[in-house]
mmCIF file of C-alpha atoms and ligand atoms in Angstrom:
data_model
loop_
_atom_site.group_PDB
_atom_site.id
_atom_site.type_symbol
_atom_site.label_atom_id
_atom_site.label_comp_id
_atom_site.label_asym_id
_atom_site.label_seq_id
_atom_site.Cartn_x
_atom_site.Cartn_y
_atom_site.Cartn_z
ATOM 1 C CA MET A 1 5.958 -18.577 16.906
ATOM 2 C CA LYS A 2 8.093 -16.972 14.174
ATOM 3 C CA THR A 3 7.805 -13.181 13.925
ATOM 4 C CA LYS A 4 6.093 -12.249 10.654
ATOM 5 C CA LYS A 5 7.945 -9.724 8.533
ATOM 6 C CA ILE A 6 6.077 -6.773 7.071
ATOM 7 C CA ILE A 7 7.785 -4.823 4.290
ATOM 8 C CA ILE A 8 6.378 -1.397 3.420
ATOM 9 C CA PHE A 9 6.693 0.290 0.032
ATOM 10 C CA ALA A 10 6.063 4.048 0.110
ATOM 11 C CA SER A 11 6.983 7.080 -2.009
ATOM 12 C CA GLY A 12 5.539 10.016 -0.099
ATOM 13 C CA THR A 13 4.523 11.259 3.313
ATOM 14 C CA GLY A 14 4.179 7.793 4.724
ATOM 15 C CA SER A 15 1.271 8.442 7.074
ATOM 16 C CA ASN A 16 -0.127 4.955 6.396
ATOM 17 C CA PHE A 17 3.320 3.501 7.056
ATOM 18 C CA GLN A 18 3.392 5.377 10.368
ATOM 19 C CA ALA A 19 -0.139 4.257 11.229
ATOM 20 C CA LEU A 20 0.881 0.638 10.644
ATOM 21 C CA HIS A 21 4.079 1.034 12.616
ATOM 22 C CA GLN A 22 2.302 2.647 15.570
ATOM 23 C CA SER A 23 -0.826 0.520 15.541
ATOM 24 C CA PRO A 24 -1.539 -1.243 18.829
ATOM 25 C CA LEU A 25 -3.318 -3.915 16.750
ATOM 26 C CA LEU A 26 0.025 -5.156 15.497
ATOM 27 C CA ASN A 27 1.572 -5.195 18.965
ATOM 28 C CA ASP A 28 -0.332 -8.228 20.141
ATOM 29 C CA ILE A 29 0.758 -10.488 17.281
ATOM 30 C CA PRO A 30 4.299 -11.546 16.495
ATOM 31 C CA ALA A 31 4.846 -9.176 13.565
ATOM 32 C CA CYS A 32 7.322 -6.447 12.789
ATOM 33 C CA ILE A 33 7.918 -3.906 10.028
ATOM 34 C CA THR A 34 11.456 -4.833 9.070
ATOM 35 C CA ALA A 35 12.084 -2.647 6.011
ATOM 36 C CA LEU A 36 10.840 0.299 3.991
ATOM 37 C CA VAL A 37 11.336 0.250 0.240
ATOM 38 C CA THR A 38 11.130 3.645 -1.420
ATOM 39 C CA ASP A 39 11.874 5.162 -4.808
ATOM 40 C CA ASN A 40 12.041 8.648 -3.269
ATOM 41 C CA PRO A 41 15.129 9.635 -1.266
ATOM 42 C CA GLY A 42 13.340 12.824 -0.138
ATOM 43 C CA SER A 43 10.231 11.090 1.175
ATOM 44 C CA GLY A 44 8.782 11.492 4.634
ATOM 45 C CA ALA A 45 8.472 7.713 4.696
ATOM 46 C CA LEU A 46 12.244 7.327 4.374
ATOM 47 C CA ALA A 47 12.903 9.902 7.094
ATOM 48 C CA TYR A 48 10.492 8.032 9.382
ATOM 49 C CA ALA A 49 12.129 4.687 8.678
ATOM 50 C CA ARG A 50 15.575 6.097 9.410
ATOM 51 C CA SER A 51 14.497 7.683 12.674
ATOM 52 C CA HIS A 52 12.832 4.457 13.821
ATOM 53 C CA HIS A 53 15.629 2.075 12.880
ATOM 54 C CA ILE A 54 13.635 0.386 10.151
ATOM 55 C CA GLU A 55 15.894 -0.799 7.328
ATOM 56 C CA PRO A 56 15.677 1.688 4.462
ATOM 57 C CA VAL A 57 15.923 0.373 0.913
ATOM 58 C CA ILE A 58 16.155 3.028 -1.800
ATOM 59 C CA LEU A 59 15.489 1.587 -5.224
ATOM 60 C CA SER A 60 14.123 3.304 -8.288
ATOM 61 C CA PRO A 61 13.792 2.101 -11.865
ATOM 62 C CA VAL A 62 14.965 5.519 -13.069
ATOM 63 C CA ASP A 63 18.430 4.769 -11.690
ATOM 64 C CA TYR A 64 18.864 1.770 -13.975
ATOM 65 C CA ASP A 65 19.684 1.755 -17.700
ATOM 66 C CA HIS A 66 17.857 -1.545 -18.087
ATOM 67 C CA LEU A 67 14.571 -2.356 -16.399
ATOM 68 C CA ASP A 68 15.652 -5.981 -16.002
ATOM 69 C CA ASP A 69 18.570 -4.911 -13.799
ATOM 70 C CA TYR A 70 16.193 -2.999 -11.543
ATOM 71 C CA ILE A 71 13.819 -5.953 -11.344
ATOM 72 C CA LEU A 72 16.684 -8.304 -10.482
ATOM 73 C CA GLU A 73 17.910 -5.964 -7.744
ATOM 74 C CA LEU A 74 14.401 -5.624 -6.285
ATOM 75 C CA ASP A 75 13.881 -9.374 -6.459
ATOM 76 C CA ASN A 76 17.201 -10.074 -4.734
ATOM 77 C CA LYS A 77 16.477 -7.530 -2.049
ATOM 78 C CA LEU A 78 13.039 -8.977 -1.343
ATOM 79 C CA THR A 79 14.419 -12.521 -1.245
ATOM 80 C CA ALA A 80 16.862 -11.385 1.425
ATOM 81 C CA LEU A 81 14.110 -9.577 3.369
ATOM 82 C CA GLU A 82 11.835 -12.687 3.382
ATOM 83 C CA PRO A 83 8.530 -10.799 3.567
ATOM 84 C CA ASP A 84 5.407 -12.436 4.926
ATOM 85 C CA ILE A 85 3.472 -9.469 3.638
ATOM 86 C CA ILE A 86 4.336 -6.483 1.429
ATOM 87 C CA ALA A 87 2.132 -3.467 2.091
ATOM 88 C CA LEU A 88 2.148 -0.665 -0.475
ATOM 89 C CA ALA A 89 1.403 2.618 1.268
ATOM 90 C CA GLY A 90 1.389 5.424 -1.261
ATOM 91 C CA TYR A 91 3.926 3.741 -3.529
ATOM 92 C CA LEU A 92 3.862 5.416 -6.916
ATOM 93 C CA LYS A 93 5.910 2.988 -9.005
ATOM 94 C CA LYS A 94 4.335 -0.066 -10.574
ATOM 95 C CA ILE A 95 5.432 -3.351 -9.036
ATOM 96 C CA PRO A 96 7.116 -5.289 -11.859
ATOM 97 C CA ASP A 97 5.125 -8.300 -13.078
ATOM 98 C CA PRO A 98 7.751 -10.925 -12.091
ATOM 99 C CA VAL A 99 7.636 -9.612 -8.511
ATOM 100 C CA VAL A 100 3.816 -9.639 -8.533
ATOM 101 C CA HIS A 101 3.901 -13.257 -9.752
ATOM 102 C CA LYS A 102 6.399 -14.348 -7.122
ATOM 103 C CA TYR A 103 4.580 -12.730 -4.204
ATOM 104 C CA ARG A 104 0.985 -13.045 -5.401
ATOM 105 C CA GLY A 105 -1.334 -13.051 -2.409
ATOM 106 C CA LYS A 106 1.288 -11.365 -0.248
ATOM 107 C CA ILE A 107 1.319 -7.878 -1.806
ATOM 108 C CA ILE A 108 -1.471 -5.521 -0.813
ATOM 109 C CA ASN A 109 -2.237 -1.882 -1.545
ATOM 110 C CA ILE A 110 -4.422 0.820 -0.051
ATOM 111 C CA HIS A 111 -6.279 3.154 -2.395
ATOM 112 C CA PRO A 112 -8.276 6.274 -1.450
ATOM 113 C CA SER A 113 -11.533 5.398 -3.211
ATOM 114 C CA LEU A 114 -14.190 2.728 -3.187
ATOM 115 C CA LEU A 115 -12.685 0.610 -5.948
ATOM 116 C CA PRO A 116 -13.465 -0.159 -8.709
ATOM 117 C CA GLU A 117 -14.493 3.527 -8.802
ATOM 118 C CA TYR A 118 -11.642 5.974 -9.444
ATOM 119 C CA GLY A 119 -8.940 3.345 -9.768
ATOM 120 C CA GLY A 120 -6.254 2.620 -12.348
ATOM 121 C CA LYS A 121 -3.213 4.377 -13.745
ATOM 122 C CA ASN A 122 -3.143 8.106 -12.881
ATOM 123 C CA TRP A 123 -5.906 7.836 -10.296
ATOM 124 C CA TYR A 124 -4.104 8.953 -7.179
ATOM 125 C CA GLY A 125 -3.940 11.832 -4.740
ATOM 126 C CA LEU A 126 -6.341 14.764 -4.841
ATOM 127 C CA ARG A 127 -7.618 14.014 -8.341
ATOM 128 C CA VAL A 128 -9.513 11.030 -6.898
ATOM 129 C CA HIS A 129 -11.276 13.186 -4.325
ATOM 130 C CA GLN A 130 -11.841 16.004 -6.824
ATOM 131 C CA ALA A 131 -13.648 13.578 -9.133
ATOM 132 C CA VAL A 132 -15.810 12.309 -6.265
ATOM 133 C CA ILE A 133 -16.845 15.908 -5.478
ATOM 134 C CA GLU A 134 -17.465 16.796 -9.144
ATOM 135 C CA ASN A 135 -19.628 13.717 -9.606
ATOM 136 C CA LYS A 136 -21.607 14.653 -6.477
ATOM 137 C CA ASP A 137 -21.127 11.159 -5.017
ATOM 138 C CA LYS A 138 -22.780 10.738 -1.660
ATOM 139 C CA GLU A 139 -20.067 8.481 -0.287
ATOM 140 C CA SER A 140 -16.431 7.702 -0.791
ATOM 141 C CA GLY A 141 -13.849 5.738 1.156
ATOM 142 C CA CYS A 142 -10.808 3.547 0.858
ATOM 143 C CA THR A 143 -10.019 0.061 -0.350
ATOM 144 C CA VAL A 144 -7.377 -2.493 0.532
ATOM 145 C CA HIS A 145 -6.787 -4.964 -2.271
ATOM 146 C CA TYR A 146 -4.319 -7.542 -3.452
ATOM 147 C CA VAL A 147 -1.869 -6.275 -6.043
ATOM 148 C CA SER A 148 -2.119 -7.752 -9.500
ATOM 149 C CA GLU A 149 -0.439 -6.887 -12.789
ATOM 150 C CA ILE A 150 -2.965 -4.097 -13.402
ATOM 151 C CA TYR A 151 -3.135 -0.870 -11.359
ATOM 152 C CA ASP A 152 -5.751 -1.011 -8.556
ATOM 153 C CA ASP A 153 -7.334 -4.084 -10.108
ATOM 154 C CA GLY A 154 -6.548 -7.010 -7.782
ATOM 155 C CA PRO A 155 -9.148 -8.720 -5.563
ATOM 156 C CA ILE A 156 -10.651 -6.437 -2.935
ATOM 157 C CA ILE A 157 -9.994 -7.424 0.678
ATOM 158 C CA ALA A 158 -11.782 -4.671 2.624
ATOM 159 C CA GLN A 159 -13.300 -1.225 2.279
ATOM 160 C CA ALA A 160 -14.259 1.590 4.650
ATOM 161 C CA LYS A 161 -16.811 4.214 3.649
ATOM 162 C CA VAL A 162 -17.099 7.896 4.503
ATOM 163 C CA PRO A 163 -20.054 10.174 3.768
ATOM 164 C CA VAL A 164 -19.412 13.086 1.395
ATOM 165 C CA SER A 165 -21.006 16.320 2.622
ATOM 166 C CA ASP A 166 -22.227 19.136 0.406
ATOM 167 C CA ASP A 167 -19.515 21.423 1.745
ATOM 168 C CA ASP A 168 -16.662 18.950 1.305
ATOM 169 C CA THR A 169 -13.726 19.970 -0.856
ATOM 170 C CA ALA A 170 -11.203 17.564 -2.355
ATOM 171 C CA GLU A 171 -8.877 18.476 0.515
ATOM 172 C CA SER A 172 -11.406 17.934 3.304
ATOM 173 C CA LEU A 173 -12.523 14.649 1.762
ATOM 174 C CA ALA A 174 -8.895 13.514 1.435
ATOM 175 C CA LYS A 175 -8.458 14.092 5.178
ATOM 176 C CA LYS A 176 -11.596 12.134 6.052
ATOM 177 C CA VAL A 177 -10.607 9.218 3.821
ATOM 178 C CA LEU A 178 -7.021 9.175 5.099
ATOM 179 C CA LYS A 179 -8.303 8.927 8.660
ATOM 180 C CA GLN A 180 -10.214 5.792 7.669
ATOM 181 C CA GLU A 181 -7.163 4.432 5.851
ATOM 182 C CA HIS A 182 -5.148 4.651 9.052
ATOM 183 C CA LYS A 183 -7.756 2.495 10.797
ATOM 184 C CA LEU A 184 -8.435 0.037 7.997
ATOM 185 C CA TYR A 185 -4.887 -0.829 6.943
ATOM 186 C CA PRO A 186 -3.631 -2.108 10.326
ATOM 187 C CA LYS A 187 -6.854 -4.144 10.720
ATOM 188 C CA VAL A 188 -6.378 -5.810 7.353
ATOM 189 C CA VAL A 189 -2.663 -6.467 7.851
ATOM 190 C CA LYS A 190 -3.420 -8.066 11.197
ATOM 191 C CA GLN A 191 -6.198 -10.161 9.685
ATOM 192 C CA LEU A 192 -3.963 -11.396 6.865
ATOM 193 C CA LEU A 193 -1.072 -12.217 9.169
ATOM 194 C CA THR A 194 -3.251 -14.174 11.542
ATOM 195 C CA ASP A 195 -5.184 -16.045 8.830
ATOM 196 C CA LYS A 196 -3.756 -19.452 8.002
ATOM 197 C CA GLN A 197 -2.856 -18.280 4.525
ATOM 198 C CA THR A 198 -3.099 -15.205 2.370
ATOM 199 C CA ASP A 199 -4.697 -16.410 -0.799
ATOM 200 C CA PRO A 200 -6.377 -13.893 -3.094
ATOM 201 C CA ASP A 201 -8.596 -16.568 -4.632
ATOM 202 C CA GLN A 202 -10.254 -17.122 -1.268
ATOM 203 C CA THR A 203 -11.313 -13.541 -0.828
ATOM 204 C CA GLN A 204 -13.073 -12.845 -4.107
HETATM 205 C C1 LIG B 1 -3.017 7.307 0.516
HETATM 206 O O1 LIG B 1 -4.146 8.066 0.272
HETATM 207 C C2 LIG B 1 -3.155 5.937 -0.102
HETATM 208 O O2 LIG B 1 -4.471 5.503 -0.191
HETATM 209 C C3 LIG B 1 -2.604 6.134 -1.483
HETATM 210 O O3 LIG B 1 -1.547 7.036 -1.322
HETATM 211 C C4 LIG B 1 -1.781 7.850 -0.177
HETATM 212 C C5 LIG B 1 -0.559 7.746 0.662
HETATM 213 O O4 LIG B 1 -0.591 8.611 1.739
HETATM 214 N N1 LIG B 1 -2.216 4.884 -2.107
HETATM 215 P P1 LIG B 1 0.496 8.496 2.881
HETATM 216 O O5 LIG B 1 1.865 8.666 2.215
HETATM 217 O O6 LIG B 1 0.363 7.163 3.528
HETATM 218 O O7 LIG B 1 0.172 9.644 3.788
#
């Protein structure tokens, strides 16, 4: 059986990237993380990729005078990488629409809230957890969803919940949610790679 290629996109620490790379769940299927795409040359994700011999691809729209040139470069790179699945793991740039169209059903994202709550442009990091605390929500969690043209708006694939305690702070809640993310993401990636097809229409 052909080894499935997983491409990670990450901008920051890369703990979800690491969780995917180290997950025993992905050891018993023919799958391999073959490249990391990042817009941030100083990211922990890039350092991890380099130290684990995972192909690093540094690409950022800010380095291009014309957005179309960036999109073409990204498209060419992805064509060469032949991804079976593209997993965004804390990737802060928007995936250009032509790339979303080409890989629809193969690009997924993890978000630290129970979408559709606290999703969309500018909902990331601690501000998500801060809002959960301020609204006195009793539960929060994380969501894996297909990527569409709109931030955090594609069909939901899976969610994991965590209880919010009265003494939780944004920081403590972030830790609890991240722990769930590290469990949920490998499960979902495995499920998608072992399903006959990854088709967002079938999961709505
Ligand atoms: C995670 O909370 C993820 O849900 C969000 O960005 C964060 C990335 O964290 N999309 P890390 O870089 O994987 O530690």
